[in-house]
Amino acid sequence: MPPCTPLFINGRNVESPNTFEVKNPFSGQVVGTAVSASSEECQAAIKAAGDAFNGWAKMNLNTKRDIFRKAAAVAATEKYKSMIMTVLQEETESVPYWCFLNWLSAGGCLHSAAELVGDLRGDSFPSATVPGSTAVTQRRPYGVVKMLTRAPQTRHRPVERANLALAPGHCNTPHVRKHDRAQDIRI
């Protein structure tokens, strides 16, 4: 029986009898199934992201940077390389070289996000309108960001989009039109 990808809401896997097949686009072979979220489960995911917002938004920037660095280090391990490349080949029928490049770029996206966190500290500069005073800018998160993805797709795209939302402190609620198992590789 092919693996089933559950929903991941509020730090927990959520199972449901409502599933759909995930097929290899080239062979048509079923390579997995995924839980189809109900309206209530979508609302629960949005609420959980909103609840998590305050903690992430208030988190020290160095801690955020370290989380992204740790995720990049984990993604670089042979275990995750193998998982990511296998899922990409099964679901997209990509050639091994393309799968390798996508695995490699996923770590690069995470490293980039780690280093961009420092840009959130803000800037100060001489005011252009009030002589002798200083203007200060500070970036602040605003809330839940809905991340749209399509499937099947390569692994680094959801990582890249999530980084844009998470680094400043936004919470991320992914919306996957046709879920693929590449989305389920959690770091």
PDB file of C-alpha atoms in Angstrom:
ATOM      1  CA  MET A   1       0.000   0.000   0.000  1.00  0.00           C
ATOM      2  CA  PRO A   2       1.435   3.439  -0.910  1.00  0.00           C
ATOM      3  CA  PRO A   3       2.267   5.863   1.910  1.00  0.00           C
ATOM      4  CA  CYS A   4      -0.407   8.320   3.033  1.00  0.00           C
ATOM      5  CA  THR A   5       0.543  11.908   3.777  1.00  0.00           C
ATOM      6  CA  PRO A   6      -1.516  13.272   6.683  1.00  0.00           C
ATOM      7  CA  LEU A   7      -2.383  16.892   7.329  1.00  0.00           C
ATOM      8  CA  PHE A   8      -0.001  18.669   9.708  1.00  0.00           C
ATOM      9  CA  ILE A   9      -1.946  21.058  11.941  1.00  0.00           C
ATOM     10  CA  ASN A  10      -0.725  22.652  15.157  1.00  0.00           C
ATOM     11  CA  GLY A  11       2.332  20.406  15.359  1.00  0.00           C
ATOM     12  CA  ARG A  12       0.369  17.168  14.955  1.00  0.00           C
ATOM     13  CA  ASN A  13      -0.426  14.766  12.124  1.00  0.00           C
ATOM     14  CA  VAL A  14      -4.145  14.726  11.397  1.00  0.00           C
ATOM     15  CA  GLU A  15      -5.555  11.597   9.727  1.00  0.00           C
ATOM     16  CA  SER A  16      -8.826  11.467   7.803  1.00  0.00           C
ATOM     17  CA  PRO A  17     -10.635   8.886   5.681  1.00  0.00           C
ATOM     18  CA  ASN A  18     -10.931  11.492   2.909  1.00  0.00           C
ATOM     19  CA  THR A  19      -7.877  11.011   0.707  1.00  0.00           C
ATOM     20  CA  PHE A  20      -6.829  11.310  -2.904  1.00  0.00           C
ATOM     21  CA  GLU A  21      -4.191   9.521  -4.957  1.00  0.00           C
ATOM     22  CA  VAL A  22      -0.819  11.021  -5.818  1.00  0.00           C
ATOM     23  CA  LYS A  23       0.298   9.723  -9.214  1.00  0.00           C
ATOM     24  CA  ASN A  24       3.534   9.731 -11.143  1.00  0.00           C
ATOM     25  CA  PRO A  25       2.740  12.016 -14.126  1.00  0.00           C
ATOM     26  CA  PHE A  26       4.730   9.888 -16.567  1.00  0.00           C
ATOM     27  CA  SER A  27       3.655   6.357 -15.683  1.00  0.00           C
ATOM     28  CA  GLY A  28       0.334   7.087 -13.994  1.00  0.00           C
ATOM     29  CA  GLN A  29       1.410   4.799 -11.151  1.00  0.00           C
ATOM     30  CA  VAL A  30       0.013   5.670  -7.718  1.00  0.00           C
ATOM     31  CA  VAL A  31       3.009   6.614  -5.562  1.00  0.00           C
ATOM     32  CA  GLY A  32       1.057   7.709  -2.498  1.00  0.00           C
ATOM     33  CA  THR A  33      -2.132   9.122  -1.101  1.00  0.00           C
ATOM     34  CA  ALA A  34      -2.774  12.351   0.762  1.00  0.00           C
ATOM     35  CA  VAL A  35      -5.446  13.462   3.180  1.00  0.00           C
ATOM     36  CA  SER A  36      -7.922  15.919   1.679  1.00  0.00           C
ATOM     37  CA  ALA A  37      -8.605  18.721   4.159  1.00  0.00           C
ATOM     38  CA  SER A  38     -12.156  19.612   5.077  1.00  0.00           C
ATOM     39  CA  SER A  39     -13.277  23.190   5.557  1.00  0.00           C
ATOM     40  CA  GLU A  40     -13.032  22.704   9.340  1.00  0.00           C
ATOM     41  CA  GLU A  41      -9.467  21.384   9.037  1.00  0.00           C
ATOM     42  CA  CYS A  42      -8.495  24.369   6.875  1.00  0.00           C
ATOM     43  CA  GLN A  43      -9.920  26.719   9.504  1.00  0.00           C
ATOM     44  CA  ALA A  44      -8.039  24.811  12.246  1.00  0.00           C
ATOM     45  CA  ALA A  45      -4.782  25.211  10.291  1.00  0.00           C
ATOM     46  CA  ILE A  46      -5.343  28.947   9.887  1.00  0.00           C
ATOM     47  CA  LYS A  47      -6.174  29.313  13.598  1.00  0.00           C
ATOM     48  CA  ALA A  48      -3.066  27.326  14.605  1.00  0.00           C
ATOM     49  CA  ALA A  49      -0.900  29.535  12.382  1.00  0.00           C
ATOM     50  CA  GLY A  50      -2.459  32.629  13.915  1.00  0.00           C
ATOM     51  CA  ASP A  51      -1.878  31.283  17.438  1.00  0.00           C
ATOM     52  CA  ALA A  52       1.763  30.525  16.630  1.00  0.00           C
ATOM     53  CA  PHE A  53       2.242  34.011  15.207  1.00  0.00           C
ATOM     54  CA  ASN A  54       2.860  35.773  18.528  1.00  0.00           C
ATOM     55  CA  GLY A  55       5.611  33.422  19.653  1.00  0.00           C
ATOM     56  CA  TRP A  56       7.451  33.487  16.328  1.00  0.00           C
ATOM     57  CA  ALA A  57       7.042  37.253  15.918  1.00  0.00           C
ATOM     58  CA  LYS A  58       8.530  37.903  19.368  1.00  0.00           C
ATOM     59  CA  MET A  59      11.358  35.399  18.962  1.00  0.00           C
ATOM     60  CA  ASN A  60      14.909  36.723  19.104  1.00  0.00           C
ATOM     61  CA  LEU A  61      16.352  37.204  15.604  1.00  0.00           C
ATOM     62  CA  ASN A  62      19.432  35.124  16.445  1.00  0.00           C
ATOM     63  CA  THR A  63      17.181  32.230  17.477  1.00  0.00           C
ATOM     64  CA  LYS A  64      15.281  32.487  14.200  1.00  0.00           C
ATOM     65  CA  ARG A  65      18.560  32.493  12.280  1.00  0.00           C
ATOM     66  CA  ASP A  66      19.718  29.406  14.180  1.00  0.00           C
ATOM     67  CA  ILE A  67      16.497  27.559  13.354  1.00  0.00           C
ATOM     68  CA  PHE A  68      17.007  28.170   9.636  1.00  0.00           C
ATOM     69  CA  ARG A  69      20.664  27.130   9.888  1.00  0.00           C
ATOM     70  CA  LYS A  70      19.705  23.918  11.687  1.00  0.00           C
ATOM     71  CA  ALA A  71      17.052  23.156   9.056  1.00  0.00           C
ATOM     72  CA  ALA A  72      19.662  23.692   6.311  1.00  0.00           C
ATOM     73  CA  ALA A  73      22.076  21.341   8.091  1.00  0.00           C
ATOM     74  CA  VAL A  74      19.415  18.644   8.458  1.00  0.00           C
ATOM     75  CA  ALA A  75      18.367  19.009   4.802  1.00  0.00           C
ATOM     76  CA  ALA A  76      22.019  18.498   3.814  1.00  0.00           C
ATOM     77  CA  THR A  77      22.223  15.044   5.444  1.00  0.00           C
ATOM     78  CA  GLU A  78      22.286  11.901   3.311  1.00  0.00           C
ATOM     79  CA  LYS A  79      18.993  10.788   4.886  1.00  0.00           C
ATOM     80  CA  TYR A  80      17.110  13.861   3.664  1.00  0.00           C
ATOM     81  CA  LYS A  81      18.961  13.939   0.369  1.00  0.00           C
ATOM     82  CA  SER A  82      17.773  10.405  -0.307  1.00  0.00           C
ATOM     83  CA  MET A  83      14.194  11.142   0.802  1.00  0.00           C
ATOM     84  CA  ILE A  84      13.887  14.337  -1.223  1.00  0.00           C
ATOM     85  CA  MET A  85      15.428  12.856  -4.359  1.00  0.00           C
ATOM     86  CA  THR A  86      13.313   9.679  -4.161  1.00  0.00           C
ATOM     87  CA  VAL A  87      10.063  11.589  -3.755  1.00  0.00           C
ATOM     88  CA  LEU A  88      10.942  13.953  -6.598  1.00  0.00           C
ATOM     89  CA  GLN A  89      11.736  11.082  -8.937  1.00  0.00           C
ATOM     90  CA  GLU A  90       8.582   9.180  -8.011  1.00  0.00           C
ATOM     91  CA  GLU A  91       6.228  12.142  -8.272  1.00  0.00           C
ATOM     92  CA  THR A  92       7.693  14.209 -11.082  1.00  0.00           C
ATOM     93  CA  GLU A  93       9.643  11.631 -13.096  1.00  0.00           C
ATOM     94  CA  SER A  94      12.599  14.012 -12.975  1.00  0.00           C
ATOM     95  CA  VAL A  95      16.021  12.814 -13.982  1.00  0.00           C
ATOM     96  CA  PRO A  96      18.449  12.226 -11.070  1.00  0.00           C
ATOM     97  CA  TYR A  97      20.544  15.276 -11.945  1.00  0.00           C
ATOM     98  CA  TRP A  98      17.494  17.581 -11.720  1.00  0.00           C
ATOM     99  CA  CYS A  99      16.477  15.997  -8.395  1.00  0.00           C
ATOM    100  CA  PHE A 100      20.006  16.561  -7.091  1.00  0.00           C
ATOM    101  CA  LEU A 101      19.937  20.245  -8.084  1.00  0.00           C
ATOM    102  CA  ASN A 102      16.581  20.732  -6.375  1.00  0.00           C
ATOM    103  CA  TRP A 103      17.806  19.036  -3.193  1.00  0.00           C
ATOM    104  CA  LEU A 104      20.917  21.221  -3.263  1.00  0.00           C
ATOM    105  CA  SER A 105      18.935  24.422  -3.777  1.00  0.00           C
ATOM    106  CA  ALA A 106      16.586  23.613  -0.864  1.00  0.00           C
ATOM    107  CA  GLY A 107      19.548  23.876   1.530  1.00  0.00           C
ATOM    108  CA  GLY A 108      20.680  27.030  -0.228  1.00  0.00           C
ATOM    109  CA  CYS A 109      17.257  28.635   0.260  1.00  0.00           C
ATOM    110  CA  LEU A 110      17.348  27.809   3.963  1.00  0.00           C
ATOM    111  CA  HIS A 111      20.882  29.207   4.310  1.00  0.00           C
ATOM    112  CA  SER A 112      19.809  32.377   2.503  1.00  0.00           C
ATOM    113  CA  ALA A 113      16.846  32.815   4.840  1.00  0.00           C
ATOM    114  CA  ALA A 114      19.145  32.383   7.839  1.00  0.00           C
ATOM    115  CA  GLU A 115      21.405  35.153   6.652  1.00  0.00           C
ATOM    116  CA  LEU A 116      18.526  37.445   5.639  1.00  0.00           C
ATOM    117  CA  VAL A 117      17.157  37.380   9.186  1.00  0.00           C
ATOM    118  CA  GLY A 118      19.838  39.928  10.089  1.00  0.00           C
ATOM    119  CA  ASP A 119      18.188  42.389   7.694  1.00  0.00           C
ATOM    120  CA  LEU A 120      15.148  42.461   9.988  1.00  0.00           C
ATOM    121  CA  ARG A 121      17.007  44.472  12.615  1.00  0.00           C
ATOM    122  CA  GLY A 122      16.104  47.690  10.828  1.00  0.00           C
ATOM    123  CA  ASP A 123      18.136  50.760   9.933  1.00  0.00           C
ATOM    124  CA  SER A 124      18.744  54.264  11.194  1.00  0.00           C
ATOM    125  CA  PHE A 125      19.784  57.185   9.045  1.00  0.00           C
ATOM    126  CA  PRO A 126      19.774  61.002   9.091  1.00  0.00           C
ATOM    127  CA  SER A 127      16.296  62.407   8.558  1.00  0.00           C
ATOM    128  CA  ALA A 128      15.744  64.100   5.223  1.00  0.00           C
ATOM    129  CA  THR A 129      12.915  66.262   6.584  1.00  0.00           C
ATOM    130  CA  VAL A 130      13.940  67.197  10.150  1.00  0.00           C
ATOM    131  CA  PRO A 131      17.477  68.599  10.312  1.00  0.00           C
ATOM    132  CA  GLY A 132      19.642  67.091  13.054  1.00  0.00           C
ATOM    133  CA  SER A 133      17.330  64.144  13.739  1.00  0.00           C
ATOM    134  CA  THR A 134      17.543  60.464  12.915  1.00  0.00           C
ATOM    135  CA  ALA A 135      14.921  58.288  11.213  1.00  0.00           C
ATOM    136  CA  VAL A 136      14.591  54.674  12.291  1.00  0.00           C
ATOM    137  CA  THR A 137      13.007  51.834  10.322  1.00  0.00           C
ATOM    138  CA  GLN A 138      12.024  48.552  11.867  1.00  0.00           C
ATOM    139  CA  ARG A 139      10.419  45.634  10.080  1.00  0.00           C
ATOM    140  CA  ARG A 140       7.538  43.956  11.889  1.00  0.00           C
ATOM    141  CA  PRO A 141       5.435  40.913  11.069  1.00  0.00           C
ATOM    142  CA  TYR A 142       1.765  41.379  10.277  1.00  0.00           C
ATOM    143  CA  GLY A 143       0.183  37.951  10.590  1.00  0.00           C
ATOM    144  CA  VAL A 144      -0.666  34.776   8.756  1.00  0.00           C
ATOM    145  CA  VAL A 145       0.552  34.378   5.184  1.00  0.00           C
ATOM    146  CA  LYS A 146      -1.190  31.926   2.876  1.00  0.00           C
ATOM    147  CA  MET A 147       1.389  30.134   0.773  1.00  0.00           C
ATOM    148  CA  LEU A 148       0.089  28.872  -2.561  1.00  0.00           C
ATOM    149  CA  THR A 149       1.866  25.943  -4.128  1.00  0.00           C
ATOM    150  CA  ARG A 150       1.073  23.591  -6.921  1.00  0.00           C
ATOM    151  CA  ALA A 151       1.889  19.942  -7.109  1.00  0.00           C
ATOM    152  CA  PRO A 152       3.703  17.990  -8.235  1.00  0.00           C
ATOM    153  CA  GLN A 153       6.588  20.381  -8.042  1.00  0.00           C
ATOM    154  CA  THR A 154      10.159  20.437  -6.987  1.00  0.00           C
ATOM    155  CA  ARG A 155      11.053  20.481  -3.303  1.00  0.00           C
ATOM    156  CA  HIS A 156      12.845  23.816  -3.085  1.00  0.00           C
ATOM    157  CA  ARG A 157       9.881  25.907  -4.252  1.00  0.00           C
ATOM    158  CA  PRO A 158       7.784  25.430  -1.081  1.00  0.00           C
ATOM    159  CA  VAL A 159      10.933  25.920   1.015  1.00  0.00           C
ATOM    160  CA  GLU A 160      11.706  29.123  -0.855  1.00  0.00           C
ATOM    161  CA  ARG A 161       8.184  30.496  -0.417  1.00  0.00           C
ATOM    162  CA  ALA A 162       7.978  29.526   3.234  1.00  0.00           C
ATOM    163  CA  ASN A 163      11.267  31.295   3.974  1.00  0.00           C
ATOM    164  CA  LEU A 164       9.889  34.566   2.635  1.00  0.00           C
ATOM    165  CA  ALA A 165       7.012  34.347   5.075  1.00  0.00           C
ATOM    166  CA  LEU A 166       8.730  32.887   8.123  1.00  0.00           C
ATOM    167  CA  ALA A 167      11.916  34.928   8.346  1.00  0.00           C
ATOM    168  CA  PRO A 168      10.183  38.210   9.231  1.00  0.00           C
ATOM    169  CA  GLY A 169       7.897  36.491  11.712  1.00  0.00           C
ATOM    170  CA  HIS A 170       4.805  35.737   9.671  1.00  0.00           C
ATOM    171  CA  CYS A 171       3.057  32.406  10.162  1.00  0.00           C
ATOM    172  CA  ASN A 172       2.700  30.252   7.106  1.00  0.00           C
ATOM    173  CA  THR A 173      -0.435  28.358   6.067  1.00  0.00           C
ATOM    174  CA  PRO A 174       0.388  26.320   2.961  1.00  0.00           C
ATOM    175  CA  HIS A 175      -2.350  25.666   0.454  1.00  0.00           C
ATOM    176  CA  VAL A 176      -1.557  22.778  -1.858  1.00  0.00           C
ATOM    177  CA  ARG A 177      -3.890  22.249  -4.773  1.00  0.00           C
ATOM    178  CA  LYS A 178      -2.881  18.624  -5.322  1.00  0.00           C
ATOM    179  CA  HIS A 179      -0.801  17.483  -2.387  1.00  0.00           C
ATOM    180  CA  ASP A 180       2.460  15.740  -3.098  1.00  0.00           C
ATOM    181  CA  ARG A 181       4.636  13.801  -0.695  1.00  0.00           C
ATOM    182  CA  ALA A 182       7.490  16.262  -1.237  1.00  0.00           C
ATOM    183  CA  GLN A 183       5.461  18.629   0.933  1.00  0.00           C
ATOM    184  CA  ASP A 184       5.566  16.052   3.738  1.00  0.00           C
ATOM    185  CA  ILE A 185       9.347  15.974   4.162  1.00  0.00           C
ATOM    186  CA  ARG A 186       9.564  17.884   7.425  1.00  0.00           C
ATOM    187  CA  ILE A 187      12.807  19.240   8.788  1.00  0.00           C
TER     188      ILE A 187
END
